[in-house]
XYZ file of C-alpha atoms in Angstrom:
154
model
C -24.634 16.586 -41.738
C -21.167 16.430 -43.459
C -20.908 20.743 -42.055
C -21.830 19.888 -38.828
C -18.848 17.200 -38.420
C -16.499 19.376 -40.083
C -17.776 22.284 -37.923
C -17.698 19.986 -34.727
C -14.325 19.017 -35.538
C -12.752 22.545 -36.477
C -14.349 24.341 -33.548
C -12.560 22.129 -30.728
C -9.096 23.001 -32.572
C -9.962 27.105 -32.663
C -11.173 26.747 -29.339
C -7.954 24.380 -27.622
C -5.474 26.920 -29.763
C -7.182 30.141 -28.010
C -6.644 28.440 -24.924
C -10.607 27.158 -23.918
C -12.847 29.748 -22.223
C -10.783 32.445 -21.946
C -8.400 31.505 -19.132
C -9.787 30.667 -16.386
C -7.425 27.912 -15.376
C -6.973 28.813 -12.168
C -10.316 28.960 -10.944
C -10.905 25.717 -12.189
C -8.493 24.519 -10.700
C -9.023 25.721 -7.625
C -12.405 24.695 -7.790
C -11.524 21.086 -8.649
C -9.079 21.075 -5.699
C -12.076 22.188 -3.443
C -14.026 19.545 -4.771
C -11.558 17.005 -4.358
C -10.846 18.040 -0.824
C -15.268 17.551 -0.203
C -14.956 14.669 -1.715
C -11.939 13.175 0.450
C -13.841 14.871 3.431
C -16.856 12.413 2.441
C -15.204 9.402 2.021
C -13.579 9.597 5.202
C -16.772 10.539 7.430
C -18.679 7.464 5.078
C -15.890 5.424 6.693
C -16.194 6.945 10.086
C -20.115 6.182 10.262
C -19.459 2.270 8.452
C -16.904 1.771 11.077
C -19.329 2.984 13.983
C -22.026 1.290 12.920
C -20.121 -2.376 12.755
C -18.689 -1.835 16.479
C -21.883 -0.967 17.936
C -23.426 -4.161 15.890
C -20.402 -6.293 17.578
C -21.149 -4.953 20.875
C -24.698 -5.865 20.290
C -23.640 -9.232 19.128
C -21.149 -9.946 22.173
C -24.087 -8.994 25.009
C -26.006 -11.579 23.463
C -23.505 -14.135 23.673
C -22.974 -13.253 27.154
C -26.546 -13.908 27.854
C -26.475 -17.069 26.249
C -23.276 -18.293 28.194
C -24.772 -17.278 31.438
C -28.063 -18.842 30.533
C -26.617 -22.411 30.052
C -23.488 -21.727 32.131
C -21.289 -21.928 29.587
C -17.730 -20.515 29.781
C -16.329 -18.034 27.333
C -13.652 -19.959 25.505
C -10.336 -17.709 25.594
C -9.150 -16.458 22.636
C -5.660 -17.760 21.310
C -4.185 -14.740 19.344
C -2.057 -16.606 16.279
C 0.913 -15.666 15.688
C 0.993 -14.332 12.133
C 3.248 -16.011 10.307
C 6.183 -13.091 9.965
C 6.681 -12.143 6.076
C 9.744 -13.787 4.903
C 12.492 -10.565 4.840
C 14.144 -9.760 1.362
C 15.699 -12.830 0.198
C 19.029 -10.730 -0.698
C 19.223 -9.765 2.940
C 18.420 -13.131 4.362
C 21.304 -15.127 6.547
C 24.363 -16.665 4.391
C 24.760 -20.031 5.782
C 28.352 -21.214 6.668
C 30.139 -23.580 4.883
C 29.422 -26.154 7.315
C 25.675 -25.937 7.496
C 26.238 -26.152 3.360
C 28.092 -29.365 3.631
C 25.692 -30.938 6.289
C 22.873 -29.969 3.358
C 25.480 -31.852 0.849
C 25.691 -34.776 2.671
C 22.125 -34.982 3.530
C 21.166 -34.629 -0.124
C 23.544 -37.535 -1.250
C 21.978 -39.767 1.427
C 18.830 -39.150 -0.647
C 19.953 -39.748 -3.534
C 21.932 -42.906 -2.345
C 18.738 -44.600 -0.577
C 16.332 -43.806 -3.458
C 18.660 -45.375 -5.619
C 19.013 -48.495 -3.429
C 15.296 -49.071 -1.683
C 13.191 -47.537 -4.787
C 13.949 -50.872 -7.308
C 13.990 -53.127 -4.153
C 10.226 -51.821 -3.921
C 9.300 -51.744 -7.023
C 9.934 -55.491 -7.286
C 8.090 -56.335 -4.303
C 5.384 -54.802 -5.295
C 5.434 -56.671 -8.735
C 6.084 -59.971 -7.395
C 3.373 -59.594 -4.844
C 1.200 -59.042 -7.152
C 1.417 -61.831 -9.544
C 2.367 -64.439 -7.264
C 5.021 -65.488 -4.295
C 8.844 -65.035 -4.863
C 11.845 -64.824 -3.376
C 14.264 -61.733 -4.439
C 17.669 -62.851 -5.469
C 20.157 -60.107 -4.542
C 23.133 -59.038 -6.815
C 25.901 -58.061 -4.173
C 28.268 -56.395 -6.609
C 26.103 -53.589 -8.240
C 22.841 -52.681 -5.960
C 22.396 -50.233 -8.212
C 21.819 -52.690 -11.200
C 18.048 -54.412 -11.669
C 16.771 -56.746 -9.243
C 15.010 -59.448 -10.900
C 12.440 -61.998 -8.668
C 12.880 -65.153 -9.194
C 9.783 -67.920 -8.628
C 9.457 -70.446 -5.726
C 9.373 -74.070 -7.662
């Protein structure tokens, strides 16, 4: 077994450092090109026949539909054709904006920021004193930024 392996092994160096069969490199590779080409050839006729074969099924498919409609006077419904949303372009390429659509953005950010800041604790304690009972909200003028704490109807 062991001078099989050892023959198995030293045979496929000989034969790769004489070069394989004896040269015929270009014939194979001709021959694989050929092959490749039938093989393309196939592929594409497969194709052909698949694509065939689903139109004429479609066609099939519409006459009956046809039939239908006309059999219970039904109108074909028109087709909307969707526009396909367009694949945003390279983002390097895209439109700079000015400076003036960048300081509308600005602003329009800081008026988030400013009305979370104000209406998010005013909610938060409504929503607690609602929950455990009736209060009135007691307002600190100077800092709206600061807590707001309920205070209970007596």
């Amino acid at each position: 077994m062991a001078a099989f392996i050892a023959k198995q092994m030293v045979g496929n160096q000989l034969s790769a450092v004489k070069g394989g069969d004896g040269g015929d490199d270009g014939d194979d590779k001709e021959k694989a090109e050929e092959e490749e080409r039938e093989r393309q050839e196939a592929i594409k006729e497969a194709e052909d026949r698949r694509k065939e074969k689903h139109r004429k099924m479609e066609e099939e498919r519409e006459k009956m539909r046809q039939d239908i409609r006309d059999k219970y006077n039904i109108k074909k419904k028109e087709e909307i054709v969707e526009a396909t949303p367009q694949e945003e372009p390279n983002p390097l390429m895209r439109k700079k904006k000015t400076p003036e659509e960048l300081a509308a953005e600005a602003e329009q950010e800081e008026l988030d920021d400013f009305t979370s800041k104000l209406f998010l604790p005013l909610s938060n304690a409504l929503e607690s004193s609602l929950a455990s009972g009736i209060y009135i909200l007691q307002f600190q003028p100077t800092n709206c930024a600061g807590p707001i704490a309920p205070a209970p109807i007596l």
